[in-house]
Amino acid sequence: MQAKEEDLGSLNSHAHIPMPADMQFLRGRKVAVIGVGNRMRGDDGVGSVIAERLQGLARGNLLVIDAETVPENYLGVLLDSKPEFVLFIDAVDFGGEAGEWALVPLSVLGDKVPTTHTVSLKLLGQILESNSIECLLLAIQPKQIGFGAPMSEEVASAAERIVQMLVQVFNLTASRPAEI
């Protein structure tokens, strides 16, 4: 389902494709990367896939969680670990081209963004931000999210580019290419 522009709040006006240089402000900071998505629904699983790829590489001030469809289950972990930033990675239909991604403050999401998650990311963000944790969303435009659909080539390619970008931003040891 595609969100109406007013439901996305001002996501479209804040959206831009981040490059490693755009995300350098995260380097050396305490960051939690939360991958969100349902792998049984094609491109919806992209956040989960990216988190899985990064988990084995995370060290130091970087916490990576593959939250799948239940990011709310990790609220306690996030509050206890006290990161400066939480970077949610999720498929969001913001009207872009399949595989396009945008980095936005989580607060720009409207209240009616279609989601496959029980609790909205915006609500989780509000709780985290009330505890002085800044929340960002790396939104990836899906192509297909039907049950049983495979991940599209466009989104799989975007996932690999995002993993490599985050490896560079967080100065992690490079990993093998994704097998998505």
Short mmCIF file of N, CA and C in Angstrom, two decimals:
data_model
loop_
_atom_site.label_atom_id
_atom_site.label_comp_id
_atom_site.label_asym_id
_atom_site.label_seq_id
_atom_site.Cartn_x
_atom_site.Cartn_y
_atom_site.Cartn_z
N MET A 1 0.84 -1.17 0.00
CA MET A 1 0.00 0.00 0.00
C MET A 1 0.89 1.24 0.00
N GLN A 2 0.53 2.22 -0.79
CA GLN A 2 1.32 3.44 -0.85
C GLN A 2 0.67 4.49 0.04
N ALA A 3 1.51 5.18 0.78
CA ALA A 3 1.01 6.23 1.67
C ALA A 3 0.66 7.46 0.87
N LYS A 4 -0.33 8.19 1.35
CA LYS A 4 -0.63 9.49 0.77
C LYS A 4 0.44 10.45 1.25
N GLU A 5 0.71 11.48 0.47
CA GLU A 5 1.78 12.41 0.81
C GLU A 5 1.58 13.02 2.18
N GLU A 6 0.32 13.38 2.54
CA GLU A 6 0.10 13.99 3.86
C GLU A 6 0.37 13.01 4.99
N ASP A 7 0.21 11.70 4.74
CA ASP A 7 0.49 10.70 5.77
C ASP A 7 1.99 10.58 6.05
N LEU A 8 2.80 10.87 5.06
CA LEU A 8 4.24 10.80 5.23
C LEU A 8 4.80 12.03 5.93
N GLY A 9 3.92 12.92 6.34
CA GLY A 9 4.40 14.14 6.95
C GLY A 9 5.22 14.87 5.92
N SER A 10 6.41 15.26 6.27
CA SER A 10 7.25 15.98 5.31
C SER A 10 8.42 15.11 4.88
N LEU A 11 8.25 13.79 4.87
CA LEU A 11 9.33 12.89 4.48
C LEU A 11 9.85 13.24 3.10
N ASN A 12 8.94 13.45 2.14
CA ASN A 12 9.39 13.75 0.78
C ASN A 12 10.21 15.02 0.72
N SER A 13 9.84 16.05 1.47
CA SER A 13 10.59 17.30 1.41
C SER A 13 11.92 17.22 2.16
N HIS A 14 12.07 16.27 3.08
CA HIS A 14 13.31 16.09 3.82
C HIS A 14 14.21 15.03 3.21
N ALA A 15 13.68 14.27 2.27
CA ALA A 15 14.39 13.10 1.74
C ALA A 15 15.56 13.51 0.86
N HIS A 16 16.65 12.82 1.04
CA HIS A 16 17.78 12.91 0.12
C HIS A 16 18.53 11.59 0.21
N ILE A 17 19.25 11.27 -0.83
CA ILE A 17 20.01 10.03 -0.83
C ILE A 17 21.32 10.30 -0.10
N PRO A 18 21.51 9.67 1.06
CA PRO A 18 22.74 9.93 1.81
C PRO A 18 23.94 9.26 1.19
N MET A 19 25.03 9.93 1.26
CA MET A 19 26.32 9.41 0.85
C MET A 19 27.14 9.22 2.13
N PRO A 20 28.22 8.45 2.08
CA PRO A 20 29.02 8.26 3.29
C PRO A 20 29.40 9.58 3.96
N ALA A 21 29.72 10.60 3.18
CA ALA A 21 30.11 11.88 3.76
C ALA A 21 28.96 12.51 4.53
N ASP A 22 27.71 12.28 4.10
CA ASP A 22 26.55 12.82 4.79
C ASP A 22 26.34 12.20 6.16
N MET A 23 26.88 11.02 6.36
CA MET A 23 26.65 10.29 7.60
C MET A 23 27.88 10.26 8.51
N GLN A 24 28.90 11.00 8.16
CA GLN A 24 30.13 11.00 8.96
C GLN A 24 29.89 11.50 10.38
N PHE A 25 28.85 12.29 10.58
CA PHE A 25 28.56 12.79 11.93
C PHE A 25 28.29 11.64 12.91
N LEU A 26 27.98 10.44 12.40
CA LEU A 26 27.74 9.28 13.26
C LEU A 26 29.03 8.60 13.70
N ARG A 27 30.11 8.84 12.98
CA ARG A 27 31.38 8.17 13.29
C ARG A 27 31.85 8.60 14.68
N GLY A 28 32.25 7.61 15.47
CA GLY A 28 32.75 7.88 16.81
C GLY A 28 31.67 8.13 17.85
N ARG A 29 30.42 8.17 17.41
CA ARG A 29 29.29 8.36 18.33
C ARG A 29 28.75 7.01 18.74
N LYS A 30 28.02 6.97 19.84
CA LYS A 30 27.36 5.74 20.27
C LYS A 30 26.05 5.63 19.48
N VAL A 31 25.99 4.62 18.60
CA VAL A 31 24.87 4.49 17.66
C VAL A 31 24.28 3.08 17.76
N ALA A 32 22.96 3.02 17.69
CA ALA A 32 22.26 1.74 17.56
C ALA A 32 21.60 1.72 16.18
N VAL A 33 21.90 0.70 15.40
CA VAL A 33 21.28 0.49 14.10
C VAL A 33 20.23 -0.59 14.28
N ILE A 34 18.98 -0.26 13.94
CA ILE A 34 17.87 -1.18 14.12
C ILE A 34 17.28 -1.51 12.76
N GLY A 35 17.48 -2.75 12.32
CA GLY A 35 16.89 -3.21 11.06
C GLY A 35 15.49 -3.71 11.31
N VAL A 36 14.54 -3.23 10.51
CA VAL A 36 13.14 -3.56 10.70
C VAL A 36 12.60 -4.15 9.40
N GLY A 37 11.80 -5.21 9.50
CA GLY A 37 11.16 -5.73 8.30
C GLY A 37 10.80 -7.20 8.40
N ASN A 38 9.96 -7.60 7.47
CA ASN A 38 9.47 -8.97 7.39
C ASN A 38 10.03 -9.60 6.11
N ARG A 39 10.97 -10.51 6.25
CA ARG A 39 11.61 -11.14 5.09
C ARG A 39 10.67 -12.00 4.26
N MET A 40 9.53 -12.36 4.82
CA MET A 40 8.56 -13.15 4.07
C MET A 40 7.72 -12.28 3.15
N ARG A 41 7.96 -10.96 3.19
CA ARG A 41 7.19 -10.02 2.36
C ARG A 41 8.12 -9.26 1.41
N GLY A 42 8.97 -9.97 0.71
CA GLY A 42 9.82 -9.37 -0.31
C GLY A 42 10.68 -8.23 0.21
N ASP A 43 10.51 -7.06 -0.40
CA ASP A 43 11.36 -5.91 -0.08
C ASP A 43 11.16 -5.40 1.34
N ASP A 44 10.05 -5.76 1.98
CA ASP A 44 9.82 -5.31 3.35
C ASP A 44 10.92 -5.80 4.28
N GLY A 45 11.61 -6.88 3.94
CA GLY A 45 12.65 -7.44 4.79
C GLY A 45 14.00 -6.77 4.67
N VAL A 46 14.12 -5.71 3.89
CA VAL A 46 15.43 -5.12 3.62
C VAL A 46 16.14 -4.62 4.88
N GLY A 47 15.43 -4.00 5.81
CA GLY A 47 16.07 -3.52 7.03
C GLY A 47 16.64 -4.66 7.85
N SER A 48 15.90 -5.74 7.92
CA SER A 48 16.33 -6.93 8.64
C SER A 48 17.58 -7.54 8.00
N VAL A 49 17.61 -7.60 6.68
CA VAL A 49 18.75 -8.15 5.95
C VAL A 49 20.00 -7.30 6.19
N ILE A 50 19.85 -5.99 6.12
CA ILE A 50 20.99 -5.09 6.34
C ILE A 50 21.53 -5.25 7.76
N ALA A 51 20.64 -5.31 8.74
CA ALA A 51 21.08 -5.49 10.13
C ALA A 51 21.83 -6.80 10.32
N GLU A 52 21.31 -7.87 9.72
CA GLU A 52 21.98 -9.16 9.84
C GLU A 52 23.40 -9.08 9.28
N ARG A 53 23.57 -8.41 8.16
CA ARG A 53 24.89 -8.28 7.55
C ARG A 53 25.85 -7.50 8.45
N LEU A 54 25.32 -6.51 9.17
CA LEU A 54 26.18 -5.66 10.00
C LEU A 54 26.46 -6.23 11.39
N GLN A 55 25.60 -7.14 11.87
CA GLN A 55 25.73 -7.65 13.23
C GLN A 55 27.11 -8.23 13.53
N GLY A 56 27.63 -9.03 12.65
CA GLY A 56 28.92 -9.67 12.90
C GLY A 56 30.09 -8.71 12.82
N LEU A 57 29.86 -7.52 12.31
CA LEU A 57 30.93 -6.54 12.15
C LEU A 57 30.92 -5.48 13.26
N ALA A 58 29.80 -5.35 13.95
CA ALA A 58 29.64 -4.28 14.95
C ALA A 58 30.62 -4.45 16.10
N ARG A 59 31.14 -3.31 16.53
CA ARG A 59 32.06 -3.30 17.67
C ARG A 59 32.07 -1.90 18.28
N GLY A 60 32.64 -1.80 19.46
CA GLY A 60 32.78 -0.50 20.11
C GLY A 60 31.45 0.16 20.40
N ASN A 61 31.29 1.35 19.88
CA ASN A 61 30.10 2.17 20.13
C ASN A 61 28.93 1.85 19.21
N LEU A 62 29.02 0.78 18.44
CA LEU A 62 27.96 0.43 17.50
C LEU A 62 27.21 -0.82 17.97
N LEU A 63 25.92 -0.66 18.16
CA LEU A 63 25.03 -1.76 18.49
C LEU A 63 24.14 -1.99 17.27
N VAL A 64 24.03 -3.23 16.81
CA VAL A 64 23.18 -3.55 15.67
C VAL A 64 22.18 -4.61 16.10
N ILE A 65 20.91 -4.33 15.83
CA ILE A 65 19.82 -5.25 16.19
C ILE A 65 18.97 -5.53 14.96
N ASP A 66 18.75 -6.80 14.67
CA ASP A 66 17.79 -7.20 13.65
C ASP A 66 16.46 -7.38 14.37
N ALA A 67 15.64 -6.33 14.37
CA ALA A 67 14.38 -6.33 15.13
C ALA A 67 13.24 -6.99 14.37
N GLU A 68 13.47 -7.35 13.13
CA GLU A 68 12.43 -7.95 12.29
C GLU A 68 11.16 -7.10 12.36
N THR A 69 10.02 -7.68 12.71
CA THR A 69 8.76 -6.91 12.73
C THR A 69 8.39 -6.40 14.11
N VAL A 70 9.29 -6.55 15.08
CA VAL A 70 8.94 -6.17 16.45
C VAL A 70 10.00 -5.24 17.08
N PRO A 71 10.23 -4.09 16.50
CA PRO A 71 11.24 -3.20 17.07
C PRO A 71 10.91 -2.76 18.50
N GLU A 72 9.62 -2.77 18.84
CA GLU A 72 9.23 -2.39 20.20
C GLU A 72 9.79 -3.33 21.26
N ASN A 73 10.10 -4.58 20.88
CA ASN A 73 10.67 -5.53 21.83
C ASN A 73 12.07 -5.13 22.29
N TYR A 74 12.70 -4.20 21.60
CA TYR A 74 14.08 -3.80 21.91
C TYR A 74 14.14 -2.42 22.57
N LEU A 75 13.00 -1.89 22.96
CA LEU A 75 12.97 -0.57 23.59
C LEU A 75 13.80 -0.56 24.87
N GLY A 76 13.66 -1.58 25.70
CA GLY A 76 14.43 -1.66 26.95
C GLY A 76 15.93 -1.72 26.69
N VAL A 77 16.33 -2.52 25.71
CA VAL A 77 17.75 -2.62 25.35
C VAL A 77 18.27 -1.26 24.91
N LEU A 78 17.49 -0.56 24.10
CA LEU A 78 17.91 0.74 23.60
C LEU A 78 18.02 1.75 24.74
N LEU A 79 17.04 1.77 25.61
CA LEU A 79 17.08 2.72 26.73
C LEU A 79 18.25 2.40 27.67
N ASP A 80 18.51 1.11 27.90
CA ASP A 80 19.62 0.71 28.78
C ASP A 80 20.98 1.02 28.17
N SER A 81 21.11 0.88 26.85
CA SER A 81 22.41 1.10 26.21
C SER A 81 22.71 2.58 25.97
N LYS A 82 21.69 3.42 26.04
CA LYS A 82 21.84 4.87 25.94
C LYS A 82 22.66 5.35 24.74
N PRO A 83 22.26 4.98 23.54
CA PRO A 83 22.98 5.51 22.38
C PRO A 83 22.67 6.99 22.20
N GLU A 84 23.54 7.69 21.49
CA GLU A 84 23.26 9.08 21.13
C GLU A 84 22.26 9.12 19.98
N PHE A 85 22.38 8.15 19.07
CA PHE A 85 21.52 8.07 17.89
C PHE A 85 21.00 6.66 17.72
N VAL A 86 19.75 6.56 17.26
CA VAL A 86 19.20 5.29 16.79
C VAL A 86 18.90 5.49 15.32
N LEU A 87 19.45 4.61 14.49
CA LEU A 87 19.21 4.64 13.05
C LEU A 87 18.33 3.45 12.70
N PHE A 88 17.04 3.72 12.46
CA PHE A 88 16.12 2.68 12.02
C PHE A 88 16.30 2.52 10.52
N ILE A 89 16.33 1.28 10.04
CA ILE A 89 16.39 1.00 8.61
C ILE A 89 15.17 0.17 8.27
N ASP A 90 14.35 0.70 7.34
CA ASP A 90 13.08 0.04 7.05
C ASP A 90 12.63 0.38 5.63
N ALA A 91 11.83 -0.50 5.05
CA ALA A 91 11.19 -0.22 3.76
C ALA A 91 10.02 0.72 4.02
N VAL A 92 10.00 1.82 3.27
CA VAL A 92 8.92 2.80 3.39
C VAL A 92 8.54 3.25 1.99
N ASP A 93 7.26 3.17 1.68
CA ASP A 93 6.80 3.60 0.37
C ASP A 93 6.60 5.11 0.41
N PHE A 94 7.63 5.83 -0.03
CA PHE A 94 7.56 7.29 -0.03
C PHE A 94 7.40 7.85 -1.44
N GLY A 95 7.10 6.96 -2.39
CA GLY A 95 6.83 7.39 -3.75
C GLY A 95 8.07 7.52 -4.63
N GLY A 96 9.20 7.02 -4.16
CA GLY A 96 10.44 7.08 -4.94
C GLY A 96 10.54 5.91 -5.90
N GLU A 97 11.70 5.81 -6.54
CA GLU A 97 11.99 4.67 -7.41
C GLU A 97 12.39 3.48 -6.54
N ALA A 98 12.06 2.28 -6.97
CA ALA A 98 12.42 1.08 -6.22
C ALA A 98 13.92 1.07 -5.94
N GLY A 99 14.28 0.87 -4.67
CA GLY A 99 15.68 0.83 -4.27
C GLY A 99 16.24 2.18 -3.87
N GLU A 100 15.53 3.26 -4.11
CA GLU A 100 15.98 4.59 -3.69
C GLU A 100 15.90 4.65 -2.17
N TRP A 101 16.81 5.38 -1.56
CA TRP A 101 16.73 5.51 -0.11
C TRP A 101 16.90 6.96 0.30
N ALA A 102 16.40 7.24 1.51
CA ALA A 102 16.44 8.60 2.04
C ALA A 102 16.71 8.54 3.53
N LEU A 103 17.52 9.47 4.01
CA LEU A 103 17.80 9.59 5.44
C LEU A 103 17.03 10.79 5.96
N VAL A 104 16.16 10.55 6.94
CA VAL A 104 15.33 11.62 7.49
C VAL A 104 15.23 11.46 9.01
N PRO A 105 14.95 12.57 9.70
CA PRO A 105 14.63 12.43 11.13
C PRO A 105 13.35 11.60 11.25
N LEU A 106 13.30 10.70 12.19
CA LEU A 106 12.12 9.84 12.35
C LEU A 106 10.88 10.69 12.64
N SER A 107 11.07 11.83 13.23
CA SER A 107 9.95 12.69 13.61
C SER A 107 9.16 13.23 12.42
N VAL A 108 9.71 13.17 11.20
CA VAL A 108 8.97 13.71 10.05
C VAL A 108 7.88 12.75 9.57
N LEU A 109 7.87 11.52 10.04
CA LEU A 109 6.83 10.59 9.63
C LEU A 109 5.49 11.06 10.17
N GLY A 110 4.46 10.95 9.33
CA GLY A 110 3.11 11.25 9.79
C GLY A 110 2.59 10.11 10.64
N ASP A 111 1.41 10.29 11.18
CA ASP A 111 0.82 9.28 12.06
C ASP A 111 0.19 8.11 11.32
N LYS A 112 -0.04 8.23 10.00
CA LYS A 112 -0.78 7.20 9.28
C LYS A 112 0.05 6.51 8.22
N VAL A 113 1.36 6.44 8.42
CA VAL A 113 2.20 5.76 7.44
C VAL A 113 1.91 4.27 7.51
N PRO A 114 1.60 3.64 6.36
CA PRO A 114 1.33 2.20 6.36
C PRO A 114 2.55 1.44 6.86
N THR A 115 2.31 0.45 7.70
CA THR A 115 3.41 -0.30 8.28
C THR A 115 3.00 -1.74 8.46
N THR A 116 3.98 -2.62 8.47
CA THR A 116 3.72 -4.02 8.77
C THR A 116 4.09 -4.32 10.21
N HIS A 117 4.37 -3.29 10.97
CA HIS A 117 4.84 -3.45 12.34
C HIS A 117 3.72 -3.13 13.32
N THR A 118 3.72 -3.81 14.46
CA THR A 118 2.67 -3.65 15.44
C THR A 118 2.64 -2.23 16.02
N VAL A 119 3.77 -1.72 16.38
CA VAL A 119 3.88 -0.38 16.96
C VAL A 119 4.60 0.50 15.94
N SER A 120 4.10 1.72 15.74
CA SER A 120 4.71 2.59 14.75
C SER A 120 6.11 3.00 15.17
N LEU A 121 6.98 3.17 14.18
CA LEU A 121 8.33 3.64 14.46
C LEU A 121 8.29 5.05 15.02
N LYS A 122 7.31 5.84 14.58
CA LYS A 122 7.21 7.21 15.09
C LYS A 122 6.98 7.20 16.61
N LEU A 123 6.11 6.32 17.10
CA LEU A 123 5.86 6.23 18.54
C LEU A 123 7.13 5.79 19.28
N LEU A 124 7.84 4.80 18.76
CA LEU A 124 9.09 4.37 19.38
C LEU A 124 10.08 5.53 19.41
N GLY A 125 10.15 6.27 18.31
CA GLY A 125 11.02 7.42 18.24
C GLY A 125 10.68 8.47 19.28
N GLN A 126 9.40 8.71 19.49
CA GLN A 126 8.99 9.69 20.49
C GLN A 126 9.44 9.27 21.88
N ILE A 127 9.32 7.98 22.19
CA ILE A 127 9.76 7.49 23.50
C ILE A 127 11.28 7.65 23.64
N LEU A 128 12.01 7.26 22.62
CA LEU A 128 13.47 7.37 22.66
C LEU A 128 13.91 8.83 22.74
N GLU A 129 13.28 9.69 21.93
CA GLU A 129 13.67 11.10 21.93
C GLU A 129 13.33 11.78 23.26
N SER A 130 12.30 11.30 23.96
CA SER A 130 12.00 11.85 25.29
C SER A 130 13.08 11.47 26.30
N ASN A 131 13.93 10.51 25.91
CA ASN A 131 15.08 10.09 26.73
C ASN A 131 16.39 10.60 26.13
N SER A 132 16.32 11.68 25.36
CA SER A 132 17.49 12.35 24.77
C SER A 132 18.27 11.49 23.78
N ILE A 133 17.57 10.63 23.06
CA ILE A 133 18.18 9.80 22.02
C ILE A 133 17.63 10.27 20.68
N GLU A 134 18.50 10.74 19.80
CA GLU A 134 18.05 11.23 18.50
C GLU A 134 17.77 10.04 17.57
N CYS A 135 16.65 10.09 16.86
CA CYS A 135 16.23 8.98 16.00
C CYS A 135 16.20 9.40 14.54
N LEU A 136 16.80 8.57 13.70
CA LEU A 136 16.83 8.78 12.26
C LEU A 136 16.22 7.56 11.58
N LEU A 137 15.73 7.77 10.37
CA LEU A 137 15.18 6.69 9.57
C LEU A 137 15.88 6.66 8.23
N LEU A 138 16.45 5.51 7.91
CA LEU A 138 16.96 5.26 6.57
C LEU A 138 15.85 4.49 5.87
N ALA A 139 15.04 5.23 5.09
CA ALA A 139 13.87 4.67 4.43
C ALA A 139 14.26 4.19 3.04
N ILE A 140 13.88 2.97 2.71
CA ILE A 140 14.21 2.37 1.42
C ILE A 140 12.90 2.10 0.68
N GLN A 141 12.82 2.61 -0.54
CA GLN A 141 11.61 2.46 -1.34
C GLN A 141 11.47 1.01 -1.82
N PRO A 142 10.41 0.31 -1.39
CA PRO A 142 10.21 -1.06 -1.86
C PRO A 142 9.58 -1.10 -3.25
N LYS A 143 9.74 -2.24 -3.90
CA LYS A 143 9.08 -2.49 -5.18
C LYS A 143 7.94 -3.48 -5.00
N GLN A 144 8.21 -4.53 -4.20
CA GLN A 144 7.21 -5.58 -3.99
C GLN A 144 7.26 -6.05 -2.54
N ILE A 145 6.08 -6.07 -1.92
CA ILE A 145 6.01 -6.48 -0.51
C ILE A 145 4.95 -7.55 -0.29
N GLY A 146 4.55 -8.21 -1.35
CA GLY A 146 3.56 -9.27 -1.23
C GLY A 146 4.11 -10.47 -0.46
N PHE A 147 3.23 -11.14 0.25
CA PHE A 147 3.64 -12.32 1.02
C PHE A 147 4.24 -13.36 0.08
N GLY A 148 5.42 -13.84 0.41
CA GLY A 148 6.10 -14.85 -0.38
C GLY A 148 6.90 -14.30 -1.55
N ALA A 149 6.82 -13.00 -1.78
CA ALA A 149 7.56 -12.39 -2.89
C ALA A 149 9.06 -12.38 -2.56
N PRO A 150 9.90 -12.55 -3.55
CA PRO A 150 11.33 -12.43 -3.30
C PRO A 150 11.71 -10.94 -3.21
N MET A 151 12.89 -10.67 -2.68
CA MET A 151 13.37 -9.29 -2.66
C MET A 151 13.71 -8.91 -4.10
N SER A 152 13.29 -7.72 -4.51
CA SER A 152 13.55 -7.26 -5.87
C SER A 152 15.04 -6.99 -6.06
N GLU A 153 15.48 -7.06 -7.31
CA GLU A 153 16.89 -6.78 -7.62
C GLU A 153 17.27 -5.36 -7.21
N GLU A 154 16.36 -4.40 -7.43
CA GLU A 154 16.64 -3.01 -7.09
C GLU A 154 16.89 -2.83 -5.59
N VAL A 155 16.06 -3.45 -4.77
CA VAL A 155 16.20 -3.30 -3.33
C VAL A 155 17.38 -4.12 -2.81
N ALA A 156 17.62 -5.29 -3.36
CA ALA A 156 18.80 -6.08 -2.97
C ALA A 156 20.08 -5.31 -3.28
N SER A 157 20.13 -4.67 -4.43
CA SER A 157 21.29 -3.86 -4.80
C SER A 157 21.45 -2.67 -3.86
N ALA A 158 20.34 -2.03 -3.52
CA ALA A 158 20.39 -0.91 -2.56
C ALA A 158 20.89 -1.39 -1.21
N ALA A 159 20.44 -2.58 -0.78
CA ALA A 159 20.87 -3.12 0.50
C ALA A 159 22.39 -3.30 0.53
N GLU A 160 22.94 -3.82 -0.55
CA GLU A 160 24.39 -4.01 -0.60
C GLU A 160 25.12 -2.67 -0.55
N ARG A 161 24.63 -1.68 -1.29
CA ARG A 161 25.27 -0.36 -1.27
C ARG A 161 25.17 0.28 0.12
N ILE A 162 24.05 0.09 0.79
CA ILE A 162 23.87 0.65 2.14
C ILE A 162 24.81 -0.04 3.12
N VAL A 163 24.92 -1.36 3.05
CA VAL A 163 25.86 -2.08 3.93
C VAL A 163 27.27 -1.54 3.73
N GLN A 164 27.69 -1.41 2.48
CA GLN A 164 29.05 -0.92 2.21
C GLN A 164 29.22 0.52 2.69
N MET A 165 28.19 1.35 2.55
CA MET A 165 28.25 2.73 3.05
C MET A 165 28.41 2.74 4.57
N LEU A 166 27.63 1.92 5.27
CA LEU A 166 27.70 1.89 6.73
C LEU A 166 29.01 1.28 7.21
N VAL A 167 29.54 0.30 6.49
CA VAL A 167 30.87 -0.24 6.81
C VAL A 167 31.90 0.89 6.77
N GLN A 168 31.79 1.73 5.75
CA GLN A 168 32.72 2.85 5.62
C GLN A 168 32.49 3.89 6.72
N VAL A 169 31.25 4.26 6.96
CA VAL A 169 30.93 5.29 7.97
C VAL A 169 31.41 4.87 9.35
N PHE A 170 31.18 3.61 9.71
CA PHE A 170 31.54 3.13 11.05
C PHE A 170 32.92 2.49 11.10
N ASN A 171 33.66 2.56 9.99
CA ASN A 171 35.03 2.05 9.93
C ASN A 171 35.10 0.59 10.36
N LEU A 172 34.22 -0.22 9.76
CA LEU A 172 34.15 -1.64 10.07
C LEU A 172 34.96 -2.42 9.05
N THR A 173 35.27 -3.65 9.37
CA THR A 173 35.94 -4.52 8.43
C THR A 173 34.94 -4.91 7.35
N ALA A 174 35.33 -4.74 6.10
CA ALA A 174 34.42 -5.04 4.98
C ALA A 174 34.01 -6.51 5.01
N SER A 175 32.82 -6.74 4.53
CA SER A 175 32.30 -8.11 4.51
C SER A 175 32.07 -8.55 3.08
N ARG A 176 31.78 -9.83 2.94
CA ARG A 176 31.51 -10.38 1.61
C ARG A 176 30.21 -9.76 1.07
N PRO A 177 30.01 -9.78 -0.25
CA PRO A 177 28.78 -9.26 -0.83
C PRO A 177 27.56 -10.02 -0.32
N ALA A 178 26.45 -9.33 -0.31
CA ALA A 178 25.21 -9.91 0.21
C ALA A 178 24.74 -11.07 -0.64
N GLU A 179 24.17 -12.04 0.03
CA GLU A 179 23.49 -13.14 -0.66
C GLU A 179 22.02 -13.01 -0.31
N ILE A 180 21.39 -12.08 -1.00
CA ILE A 180 20.00 -11.73 -0.66
C ILE A 180 19.04 -12.45 -1.57
#
